[in-house]
Amino acid sequence: MSAKPLPGFRDFYPAELAERAHVMRVWREVARRYGFVEYDGPPLEPLDLYTRKSGDEIVGQLYNFVDKGDRPVALRPEMTPTFARMVAARANALRKPVRWFSMPQLFRYERQQKGRLREHFQLNVDMVGEADVTADAELLAVAIDMLRGLGLTQHDVRARVSDRRLLAALLARVGVTEAQLPAAYQAIDKVERDPRTVLVERLAGAGVGGDVAERLLDLARLWSVDELRATHGDDAAVSEALDRFARYQAHLTALGVHEWVVLDLTIVRGLAYYTGIVFELFDARGEFRAICGGGRYDTLLKALGDVDLPALGFGMGDVVLGELLRARGLMPSLAPTLDYWLAVEDAELLPVAQSTASLLRRLGHAVEYPLREQALNKQLKAAVNAGAREAVILRREALAGRGEVLVRALSDGQESAHQLGAWLEARIAEAGGAHGVSPA
């Protein structure tokens, strides 16, 4: 039997699982504050749910097979198709805008790279039913607040934002035809990775002439809205798109996240279904892959679920985010901890320890005691290794004669004697009431 998981998959030992749980707690809490509610769907879906969205070429990236009912199926590589199917099934009954989030495990059979595995957990946040840029600003704000909640700042992360409608208007202005738009988007998307000469050659192969290709690639730099307006604002379509984007920026300012955001026309998002504002979040030092990406996809629900509603959303994976948090020293120490370790002088005191542990656990405390007879010094070492805050030491003579236990603080070794009943009464009072328990 192999001691390792499959390539691209992870074992989550308690420390690693605690890190994942920490990230998910922040995701869940921030989503709740923004009014989003959690949902989930099946990890196995019909294969055509994905090929309808992304074409047959996606099959090579899937874990897919024919099940015992002779149905072509696949482990989910993303959540958006499931989300679209579920919203479409109850579209008329759902309150608009729909605000849903999920944290599924996703699977893709692809080459492993830094920050990319064959499985990962991903936060998906989506809104349906609102076309105005107020929704776009709200979506980016929740993504940024999640990173804030994990301890990151605008000095650690940049939100690079564009608008497919603005970019299409600018490309049309420099001479790109509608038929050439896919090739133009691909070239701009790869500006930071491929040499300019290579991109010009590819554009020429798509029928984009040299002068147009050069003007097209010149758009792929950092602009401000004012610069774009001064240079291209005399075009009606560009002017309209800039007005929309300026309103979006004003909403981001009101939401207190504008310092994280920069306009970057190279953010295209490779998926063809995006229709409006798109964004990706990167670490400011450029050491990692994108932390998060998403945008507006107003036509996708109709294509997948025959529901004509505007929609937008993003995905944030746990792999790159975890790497970034560890690199910046922001992943908290999540060693296992106990509130109390109940140490017994001999096995005859075990029933007292068990009943005491039961009461403390019902009060919400984490408690352990020895499951077999051990010397007291071994028990106290075990208490330290378990991360216990205090050891409650039960000795036969003190308990039988005076009803006392010794409570030792394991951080500094300070000890104090207490009547067991009074000590338990104090724990009940700290918990705010009896909670159906008695120290008797």
Tab-separated table of C-alpha atoms in Angstrom:
chain	number	residue	atom	x	y	z
A	1	MET	CA	0.000	0.000	0.000
A	2	SER	CA	1.396	3.406	-0.958
A	3	ALA	CA	2.083	5.817	1.891
A	4	LYS	CA	1.288	8.785	-0.348
A	5	PRO	CA	-1.978	10.125	-1.821
A	6	LEU	CA	-2.546	10.195	-5.567
A	7	PRO	CA	-0.530	12.823	-7.488
A	8	GLY	CA	-2.137	16.241	-7.111
A	9	PHE	CA	-4.202	15.221	-4.071
A	10	ARG	CA	-3.601	16.074	-0.412
A	11	ASP	CA	-3.826	14.436	2.959
A	12	PHE	CA	-5.143	16.791	5.618
A	13	TYR	CA	-3.546	15.900	8.922
A	14	PRO	CA	-5.046	17.716	11.935
A	15	ALA	CA	-2.725	20.747	11.598
A	16	GLU	CA	-3.430	21.138	7.868
A	17	LEU	CA	-7.142	20.601	8.380
A	18	ALA	CA	-7.115	23.260	11.105
A	19	GLU	CA	-5.569	25.721	8.617
A	20	ARG	CA	-8.253	24.915	6.054
A	21	ALA	CA	-10.959	25.288	8.692
A	22	HIS	CA	-9.543	28.691	9.688
A	23	VAL	CA	-9.748	29.960	6.095
A	24	MET	CA	-13.248	28.554	5.684
A	25	ARG	CA	-14.430	30.150	8.932
A	26	VAL	CA	-13.402	33.563	7.611
A	27	TRP	CA	-14.976	32.881	4.200
A	28	ARG	CA	-18.229	31.831	5.829
A	29	GLU	CA	-18.369	34.693	8.328
A	30	VAL	CA	-17.663	37.459	5.788
A	31	ALA	CA	-20.148	35.970	3.311
A	32	ARG	CA	-22.772	35.979	6.079
A	33	ARG	CA	-22.103	39.652	6.836
A	34	TYR	CA	-22.807	40.490	3.195
A	35	GLY	CA	-26.111	38.619	3.232
A	36	PHE	CA	-24.968	35.558	1.280
A	37	VAL	CA	-26.382	32.147	2.199
A	38	GLU	CA	-24.627	28.817	1.787
A	39	TYR	CA	-25.623	26.029	-0.596
A	40	ASP	CA	-24.034	22.870	-1.988
A	41	GLY	CA	-24.582	20.401	-4.790
A	42	PRO	CA	-23.464	16.906	-5.771
A	43	PRO	CA	-19.764	16.230	-6.452
A	44	LEU	CA	-20.775	14.063	-9.432
A	45	GLU	CA	-22.678	15.626	-12.338
A	46	PRO	CA	-23.689	14.666	-15.896
A	47	LEU	CA	-20.742	15.199	-18.240
A	48	ASP	CA	-22.764	17.359	-20.614
A	49	LEU	CA	-23.273	19.962	-17.874
A	50	TYR	CA	-19.616	20.892	-18.450
A	51	THR	CA	-19.290	20.273	-22.181
A	52	ARG	CA	-22.301	22.540	-22.864
A	53	LYS	CA	-20.476	25.373	-21.100
A	54	SER	CA	-16.865	24.773	-22.132
A	55	GLY	CA	-16.984	22.494	-25.186
A	56	ASP	CA	-15.776	18.923	-25.666
A	57	GLU	CA	-12.147	19.976	-25.192
A	58	ILE	CA	-12.701	20.237	-21.430
A	59	VAL	CA	-13.132	16.443	-21.193
A	60	GLY	CA	-9.352	15.998	-21.220
A	61	GLN	CA	-9.182	17.976	-17.958
A	62	LEU	CA	-11.905	16.038	-16.137
A	63	TYR	CA	-12.174	12.962	-13.977
A	64	ASN	CA	-14.965	11.443	-16.066
A	65	PHE	CA	-16.349	7.963	-16.619
A	66	VAL	CA	-19.514	6.066	-17.555
A	67	ASP	CA	-21.398	4.986	-14.427
A	68	LYS	CA	-23.258	1.717	-13.834
A	69	GLY	CA	-26.411	3.263	-15.262
A	70	ASP	CA	-24.516	3.865	-18.537
A	71	ARG	CA	-24.502	7.643	-17.907
A	72	PRO	CA	-21.466	9.786	-18.840
A	73	VAL	CA	-20.565	11.638	-15.605
A	74	ALA	CA	-17.714	13.708	-14.183
A	75	LEU	CA	-16.422	14.839	-10.815
A	76	ARG	CA	-17.171	18.555	-10.674
A	77	PRO	CA	-14.279	20.710	-11.967
A	78	GLU	CA	-16.103	23.932	-11.054
A	79	MET	CA	-19.291	25.020	-9.289
A	80	THR	CA	-20.819	27.543	-11.703
A	81	PRO	CA	-22.710	24.986	-13.869
A	82	THR	CA	-24.216	23.364	-10.762
A	83	PHE	CA	-25.125	26.811	-9.426
A	84	ALA	CA	-26.783	27.720	-12.747
A	85	ARG	CA	-28.749	24.461	-12.785
A	86	MET	CA	-29.972	24.947	-9.221
A	87	VAL	CA	-30.956	28.588	-9.724
A	88	ALA	CA	-32.759	27.743	-12.960
A	89	ALA	CA	-34.787	25.047	-11.193
A	90	ARG	CA	-36.280	27.572	-8.730
A	91	ALA	CA	-35.706	30.901	-10.463
A	92	ASN	CA	-39.257	32.167	-10.093
A	93	ALA	CA	-39.408	31.447	-6.358
A	94	LEU	CA	-36.036	32.890	-5.355
A	95	ARG	CA	-35.723	36.354	-3.828
A	96	LYS	CA	-33.687	38.641	-6.077
A	97	PRO	CA	-30.910	39.331	-6.110
A	98	VAL	CA	-29.902	35.796	-5.245
A	99	ARG	CA	-26.848	35.867	-2.950
A	100	TRP	CA	-25.385	32.377	-2.603
A	101	PHE	CA	-21.979	30.969	-1.711
A	102	SER	CA	-20.472	27.497	-1.487
A	103	MET	CA	-17.128	25.905	-0.598
A	104	PRO	CA	-16.953	22.730	-2.734
A	105	GLN	CA	-14.033	20.413	-3.355
A	106	LEU	CA	-13.271	20.509	-7.083
A	107	PHE	CA	-11.345	18.104	-9.308
A	108	ARG	CA	-9.376	18.664	-12.534
A	109	TYR	CA	-7.005	16.244	-14.212
A	110	GLU	CA	-4.287	18.684	-15.240
A	111	ARG	CA	-0.556	19.200	-14.901
A	112	GLN	CA	0.496	20.038	-11.368
A	113	GLN	CA	2.176	23.403	-10.880
A	114	LYS	CA	2.944	25.738	-8.011
A	115	GLY	CA	-0.434	26.764	-6.638
A	116	ARG	CA	-2.362	24.279	-8.810
A	117	LEU	CA	-3.274	20.738	-7.832
A	118	ARG	CA	-5.743	18.176	-9.159
A	119	GLU	CA	-8.130	18.877	-6.309
A	120	HIS	CA	-8.776	21.944	-4.244
A	121	PHE	CA	-11.431	23.593	-2.144
A	122	GLN	CA	-12.856	26.756	-3.628
A	123	LEU	CA	-15.069	29.492	-2.304
A	124	ASN	CA	-17.723	30.372	-4.891
A	125	VAL	CA	-19.710	33.578	-4.379
A	126	ASP	CA	-22.444	34.440	-6.892
A	127	MET	CA	-25.245	36.970	-7.345
A	128	VAL	CA	-28.176	36.682	-9.732
A	129	GLY	CA	-30.808	39.215	-10.712
A	130	GLU	CA	-29.036	42.587	-10.630
A	131	ALA	CA	-27.507	44.203	-13.730
A	132	ASP	CA	-26.242	47.464	-12.222
A	133	VAL	CA	-22.583	48.027	-11.332
A	134	THR	CA	-23.618	48.307	-7.678
A	135	ALA	CA	-23.679	44.498	-7.705
A	136	ASP	CA	-20.224	44.342	-9.324
A	137	ALA	CA	-18.833	46.622	-6.603
A	138	GLU	CA	-20.505	44.560	-3.868
A	139	LEU	CA	-19.003	41.362	-5.294
A	140	LEU	CA	-15.448	42.709	-5.332
A	141	ALA	CA	-15.910	44.194	-1.853
A	142	VAL	CA	-16.849	40.824	-0.348
A	143	ALA	CA	-13.777	39.203	-1.945
A	144	ILE	CA	-11.489	41.921	-0.565
A	145	ASP	CA	-13.083	41.794	2.886
A	146	MET	CA	-12.409	38.058	3.018
A	147	LEU	CA	-8.712	38.730	2.497
A	148	ARG	CA	-8.866	41.495	5.103
A	149	GLY	CA	-10.418	39.015	7.502
A	150	LEU	CA	-7.404	36.742	6.987
A	151	GLY	CA	-4.991	39.563	7.870
A	152	LEU	CA	-3.973	40.704	4.377
A	153	THR	CA	-3.878	44.393	3.421
A	154	GLN	CA	-3.806	46.468	0.242
A	155	HIS	CA	0.006	46.273	0.492
A	156	ASP	CA	-0.211	42.467	0.177
A	157	VAL	CA	-2.888	42.130	-2.513
A	158	ARG	CA	-3.967	44.083	-5.596
A	159	ALA	CA	-7.357	43.737	-7.262
A	160	ARG	CA	-6.787	44.137	-10.999
A	161	VAL	CA	-10.063	45.068	-12.686
A	162	SER	CA	-11.223	45.468	-16.279
A	163	ASP	CA	-14.484	45.527	-18.240
A	164	ARG	CA	-15.049	43.361	-21.302
A	165	ARG	CA	-17.437	46.003	-22.702
A	166	LEU	CA	-14.857	48.769	-22.307
A	167	LEU	CA	-12.121	46.628	-23.832
A	168	ALA	CA	-14.345	45.647	-26.778
A	169	ALA	CA	-15.124	49.325	-27.455
A	170	LEU	CA	-11.426	50.251	-27.312
A	171	LEU	CA	-10.477	47.375	-29.611
A	172	ALA	CA	-13.119	48.409	-32.117
A	173	ARG	CA	-11.729	51.942	-32.012
A	174	VAL	CA	-8.192	50.784	-32.917
A	175	GLY	CA	-9.506	48.705	-35.831
A	176	VAL	CA	-10.259	45.219	-34.474
A	177	THR	CA	-13.337	43.648	-36.066
A	178	GLU	CA	-15.906	41.684	-34.089
A	179	ALA	CA	-14.699	38.442	-35.701
A	180	GLN	CA	-11.152	39.202	-34.515
A	181	LEU	CA	-12.148	39.887	-30.908
A	182	PRO	CA	-11.393	36.345	-29.577
A	183	ALA	CA	-7.842	36.517	-30.972
A	184	ALA	CA	-7.432	40.035	-29.576
A	185	TYR	CA	-8.605	38.946	-26.125
A	186	GLN	CA	-6.183	36.012	-26.159
A	187	ALA	CA	-3.281	38.277	-27.109
A	188	ILE	CA	-4.027	40.821	-24.382
A	189	ASP	CA	-4.491	38.036	-21.848
A	190	LYS	CA	-0.939	36.795	-22.600
A	191	VAL	CA	0.835	40.172	-22.737
A	192	GLU	CA	2.654	39.530	-19.451
A	193	ARG	CA	3.746	36.015	-20.467
A	194	ASP	CA	4.630	36.074	-24.178
A	195	PRO	CA	7.011	38.329	-26.165
A	196	ARG	CA	5.368	41.111	-28.158
A	197	THR	CA	6.771	39.751	-31.447
A	198	VAL	CA	5.112	36.389	-30.799
A	199	LEU	CA	1.788	38.060	-30.073
A	200	VAL	CA	1.983	40.145	-33.272
A	201	GLU	CA	2.612	36.954	-35.262
A	202	ARG	CA	-0.390	35.236	-33.696
A	203	LEU	CA	-2.586	38.240	-34.381
A	204	ALA	CA	-1.423	38.271	-37.997
A	205	GLY	CA	-2.488	34.642	-38.258
A	206	ALA	CA	-5.960	35.732	-37.136
A	207	GLY	CA	-6.071	38.440	-39.805
A	208	VAL	CA	-5.134	41.364	-37.548
A	209	GLY	CA	-2.760	43.630	-39.505
A	210	GLY	CA	0.530	44.877	-38.072
A	211	ASP	CA	-0.564	48.461	-37.372
A	212	VAL	CA	-3.791	47.324	-35.737
A	213	ALA	CA	-1.891	44.693	-33.733
A	214	GLU	CA	0.536	47.309	-32.429
A	215	ARG	CA	-2.291	49.676	-31.422
A	216	LEU	CA	-4.117	46.752	-29.837
A	217	LEU	CA	-1.107	45.767	-27.721
A	218	ASP	CA	-0.505	49.389	-26.737
A	219	LEU	CA	-3.805	49.201	-24.836
A	220	ALA	CA	-2.237	46.609	-22.537
A	221	ARG	CA	-0.744	49.033	-20.033
A	222	LEU	CA	-2.006	50.623	-16.851
A	223	TRP	CA	-4.473	53.403	-17.595
A	224	SER	CA	-6.652	55.633	-15.501
A	225	VAL	CA	-10.218	56.403	-16.497
A	226	ASP	CA	-9.178	60.032	-17.103
A	227	GLU	CA	-6.338	58.980	-19.435
A	228	LEU	CA	-8.618	56.711	-21.425
A	229	ARG	CA	-11.226	59.446	-21.659
A	230	ALA	CA	-8.666	61.982	-22.884
A	231	THR	CA	-7.249	59.565	-25.480
A	232	HIS	CA	-10.330	57.632	-26.656
A	233	GLY	CA	-13.323	59.356	-25.063
A	234	ASP	CA	-14.531	60.909	-28.311
A	235	ASP	CA	-15.807	57.446	-29.286
A	236	ALA	CA	-19.418	57.077	-28.097
A	237	ALA	CA	-19.120	53.399	-27.105
A	238	VAL	CA	-15.873	54.012	-25.226
A	239	SER	CA	-17.375	57.049	-23.466
A	240	GLU	CA	-20.415	55.055	-22.340
A	241	ALA	CA	-18.223	52.240	-21.007
A	242	LEU	CA	-16.001	54.724	-19.163
A	243	ASP	CA	-19.023	56.367	-17.550
A	244	ARG	CA	-20.152	52.953	-16.322
A	245	PHE	CA	-16.698	52.113	-14.999
A	246	ALA	CA	-16.409	55.477	-13.240
A	247	ARG	CA	-19.686	54.748	-11.403
A	248	TYR	CA	-18.279	51.350	-10.433
A	249	GLN	CA	-15.163	53.024	-9.017
A	250	ALA	CA	-17.319	55.457	-7.033
A	251	HIS	CA	-19.164	52.521	-5.432
A	252	LEU	CA	-15.841	50.852	-4.563
A	253	THR	CA	-14.767	54.083	-2.853
A	254	ALA	CA	-17.996	54.190	-0.845
A	255	LEU	CA	-17.469	50.562	0.167
A	256	GLY	CA	-13.959	51.357	1.395
A	257	VAL	CA	-12.003	49.057	-0.928
A	258	HIS	CA	-10.793	51.445	-3.651
A	259	GLU	CA	-7.204	51.427	-2.352
A	260	TRP	CA	-6.947	47.752	-3.283
A	261	VAL	CA	-8.086	48.282	-6.901
A	262	VAL	CA	-6.312	49.189	-10.128
A	263	LEU	CA	-7.728	49.379	-13.672
A	264	ASP	CA	-5.864	46.809	-15.783
A	265	LEU	CA	-7.061	46.050	-19.318
A	266	THR	CA	-4.912	42.891	-19.472
A	267	ILE	CA	-7.392	41.188	-17.134
A	268	VAL	CA	-9.559	39.448	-19.715
A	269	ARG	CA	-10.395	36.166	-17.940
A	270	GLY	CA	-9.960	33.307	-20.359
A	271	LEU	CA	-13.517	32.043	-20.147
A	272	ALA	CA	-15.599	33.300	-23.059
A	273	TYR	CA	-18.810	33.641	-21.069
A	274	TYR	CA	-17.778	36.822	-19.217
A	275	THR	CA	-19.750	39.826	-20.440
A	276	GLY	CA	-18.829	42.830	-18.270
A	277	ILE	CA	-16.587	43.801	-15.383
A	278	VAL	CA	-13.966	41.148	-14.617
A	279	PHE	CA	-11.274	41.009	-11.939
A	280	GLU	CA	-8.408	38.982	-10.535
A	281	LEU	CA	-6.696	39.358	-7.153
A	282	PHE	CA	-2.916	38.896	-7.019
A	283	ASP	CA	-0.298	39.164	-4.315
A	284	ALA	CA	1.413	42.552	-4.662
A	285	ARG	CA	4.905	41.009	-4.964
A	286	GLY	CA	3.952	38.793	-7.907
A	287	GLU	CA	5.172	35.596	-6.264
A	288	PHE	CA	2.027	33.508	-6.718
A	289	ARG	CA	-0.717	32.691	-9.174
A	290	ALA	CA	-4.016	34.586	-8.982
A	291	ILE	CA	-5.688	34.237	-5.593
A	292	CYS	CA	-9.185	34.889	-6.896
A	293	GLY	CA	-10.949	35.655	-10.165
A	294	GLY	CA	-14.418	36.365	-11.437
A	295	GLY	CA	-16.765	38.828	-13.011
A	296	ARG	CA	-20.098	39.326	-14.729
A	297	TYR	CA	-21.592	36.541	-16.868
A	298	ASP	CA	-25.039	37.804	-17.874
A	299	THR	CA	-25.697	35.197	-20.606
A	300	LEU	CA	-24.455	32.020	-18.926
A	301	LEU	CA	-27.604	31.134	-16.983
A	302	LYS	CA	-29.638	31.237	-20.182
A	303	ALA	CA	-27.108	29.024	-21.951
A	304	LEU	CA	-26.987	26.470	-19.135
A	305	GLY	CA	-30.369	26.681	-17.477
A	306	ASP	CA	-32.653	28.576	-19.891
A	307	VAL	CA	-33.093	31.408	-17.336
A	308	ASP	CA	-32.470	34.900	-18.670
A	309	LEU	CA	-31.124	36.696	-15.583
A	310	PRO	CA	-28.008	38.836	-15.124
A	311	ALA	CA	-25.385	37.162	-12.954
A	312	LEU	CA	-21.880	37.575	-11.598
A	313	GLY	CA	-19.549	35.687	-9.312
A	314	PHE	CA	-16.028	34.715	-8.333
A	315	GLY	CA	-13.989	31.755	-7.189
A	316	MET	CA	-11.220	31.817	-4.554
A	317	GLY	CA	-9.203	28.633	-4.096
A	318	ASP	CA	-7.552	27.426	-0.910
A	319	VAL	CA	-4.186	26.390	-2.419
A	320	VAL	CA	-2.695	29.736	-3.500
A	321	LEU	CA	-4.372	31.558	-0.631
A	322	GLY	CA	-2.858	29.144	1.875
A	323	GLU	CA	0.597	29.551	0.320
A	324	LEU	CA	0.300	33.344	0.518
A	325	LEU	CA	-0.874	33.347	4.143
A	326	ARG	CA	1.997	31.080	5.175
A	327	ALA	CA	4.525	33.193	3.237
A	328	ARG	CA	3.330	36.358	4.988
A	329	GLY	CA	3.245	34.707	8.436
A	330	LEU	CA	-0.539	35.092	8.630
A	331	MET	CA	-1.559	31.485	9.098
A	332	PRO	CA	-2.199	31.287	12.855
A	333	SER	CA	-0.722	28.560	15.006
A	334	LEU	CA	-3.511	26.049	15.147
A	335	ALA	CA	-2.062	23.383	17.440
A	336	PRO	CA	-4.702	21.215	19.121
A	337	THR	CA	-5.742	22.546	22.523
A	338	LEU	CA	-7.649	21.263	25.535
A	339	ASP	CA	-9.228	23.200	28.338
A	340	TYR	CA	-8.642	20.530	30.981
A	341	TRP	CA	-6.774	17.278	31.462
A	342	LEU	CA	-8.139	15.219	34.348
A	343	ALA	CA	-5.240	13.317	35.938
A	344	VAL	CA	-6.008	10.488	38.399
A	345	GLU	CA	-3.740	9.020	41.069
A	346	ASP	CA	-5.042	5.493	40.433
A	347	ALA	CA	-7.581	3.655	38.297
A	348	GLU	CA	-10.231	3.590	41.049
A	349	LEU	CA	-10.668	7.356	40.595
A	350	LEU	CA	-11.417	6.945	36.877
A	351	PRO	CA	-15.239	7.041	37.370
A	352	VAL	CA	-14.891	10.412	39.141
A	353	ALA	CA	-12.765	11.704	36.290
A	354	GLN	CA	-15.274	10.428	33.746
A	355	SER	CA	-18.293	12.029	35.409
A	356	THR	CA	-16.359	15.287	35.850
A	357	ALA	CA	-15.281	15.196	32.203
A	358	SER	CA	-18.850	14.562	31.110
A	359	LEU	CA	-20.111	17.615	33.003
A	360	LEU	CA	-17.329	19.866	31.711
A	361	ARG	CA	-17.901	18.701	28.127
A	362	ARG	CA	-21.598	19.515	28.368
A	363	LEU	CA	-20.547	23.003	29.442
A	364	GLY	CA	-18.582	23.272	26.188
A	365	HIS	CA	-15.060	22.517	27.422
A	366	ALA	CA	-12.542	20.257	25.668
A	367	VAL	CA	-11.481	17.596	28.161
A	368	GLU	CA	-9.356	14.447	28.211
A	369	TYR	CA	-8.458	11.920	30.887
A	370	PRO	CA	-6.272	8.768	30.787
A	371	LEU	CA	-7.968	5.772	29.201
A	372	ARG	CA	-5.678	3.329	31.017
A	373	GLU	CA	-3.722	3.390	34.264
A	374	GLN	CA	-0.624	5.584	34.054
A	375	ALA	CA	1.754	7.253	36.466
A	376	LEU	CA	0.788	10.848	37.309
A	377	ASN	CA	3.956	12.277	35.773
A	378	LYS	CA	3.168	10.542	32.469
A	379	GLN	CA	-0.365	11.918	32.572
A	380	LEU	CA	0.908	15.450	33.146
A	381	LYS	CA	3.356	15.114	30.234
A	382	ALA	CA	0.463	13.924	28.087
A	383	ALA	CA	-1.538	16.960	29.208
A	384	VAL	CA	1.254	19.290	28.063
A	385	ASN	CA	1.583	17.461	24.716
A	386	ALA	CA	-2.172	17.719	24.191
A	387	GLY	CA	-2.018	21.507	24.658
A	388	ALA	CA	-4.143	21.483	27.804
A	389	ARG	CA	-4.589	24.800	29.598
A	390	GLU	CA	-5.005	23.267	33.050
A	391	ALA	CA	-4.579	19.892	34.708
A	392	VAL	CA	-7.096	18.880	37.366
A	393	ILE	CA	-5.334	16.357	39.609
A	394	LEU	CA	-7.475	13.874	41.543
A	395	ARG	CA	-5.721	12.219	44.497
A	396	ARG	CA	-7.440	9.635	46.685
A	397	GLU	CA	-6.637	11.124	50.112
A	398	ALA	CA	-7.464	14.760	49.224
A	399	LEU	CA	-10.683	13.801	47.459
A	400	ALA	CA	-11.924	11.382	50.101
A	401	GLY	CA	-10.919	13.475	53.118
A	402	ARG	CA	-11.541	17.057	52.035
A	403	GLY	CA	-13.310	16.702	48.682
A	404	GLU	CA	-10.432	18.616	47.093
A	405	VAL	CA	-8.704	18.564	43.723
A	406	LEU	CA	-5.499	20.327	42.705
A	407	VAL	CA	-5.728	22.586	39.640
A	408	ARG	CA	-2.395	23.251	37.928
A	409	ALA	CA	-1.934	25.928	35.250
A	410	LEU	CA	0.318	24.221	32.716
A	411	SER	CA	1.676	27.495	31.340
A	412	ASP	CA	3.501	28.444	34.541
A	413	GLY	CA	2.988	25.520	36.942
A	414	GLN	CA	0.986	27.506	39.506
A	415	GLU	CA	-1.308	25.316	41.592
A	416	SER	CA	-4.378	25.883	43.760
A	417	ALA	CA	-6.572	23.533	45.778
A	418	HIS	CA	-10.371	23.627	45.330
A	419	GLN	CA	-13.400	21.804	46.609
A	420	LEU	CA	-14.426	19.784	43.541
A	421	GLY	CA	-18.111	20.664	43.911
A	422	ALA	CA	-17.416	24.392	44.332
A	423	TRP	CA	-14.969	24.359	41.433
A	424	LEU	CA	-17.578	22.753	39.171
A	425	GLU	CA	-20.240	25.221	40.371
A	426	ALA	CA	-17.895	28.018	39.300
A	427	ARG	CA	-17.531	26.442	35.840
A	428	ILE	CA	-21.338	26.229	35.539
A	429	ALA	CA	-21.641	29.894	36.533
A	430	GLU	CA	-18.997	30.873	33.968
A	431	ALA	CA	-21.041	29.072	31.315
A	432	GLY	CA	-24.031	31.239	32.186
A	433	GLY	CA	-26.275	28.740	33.893
A	434	ALA	CA	-26.946	25.119	34.654
A	435	HIS	CA	-27.300	23.903	31.028
A	436	GLY	CA	-29.003	20.832	32.421
A	437	VAL	CA	-25.956	19.776	34.410
A	438	SER	CA	-25.236	19.424	38.104
A	439	PRO	CA	-21.958	19.044	40.001
A	440	ALA	CA	-23.554	16.467	42.280
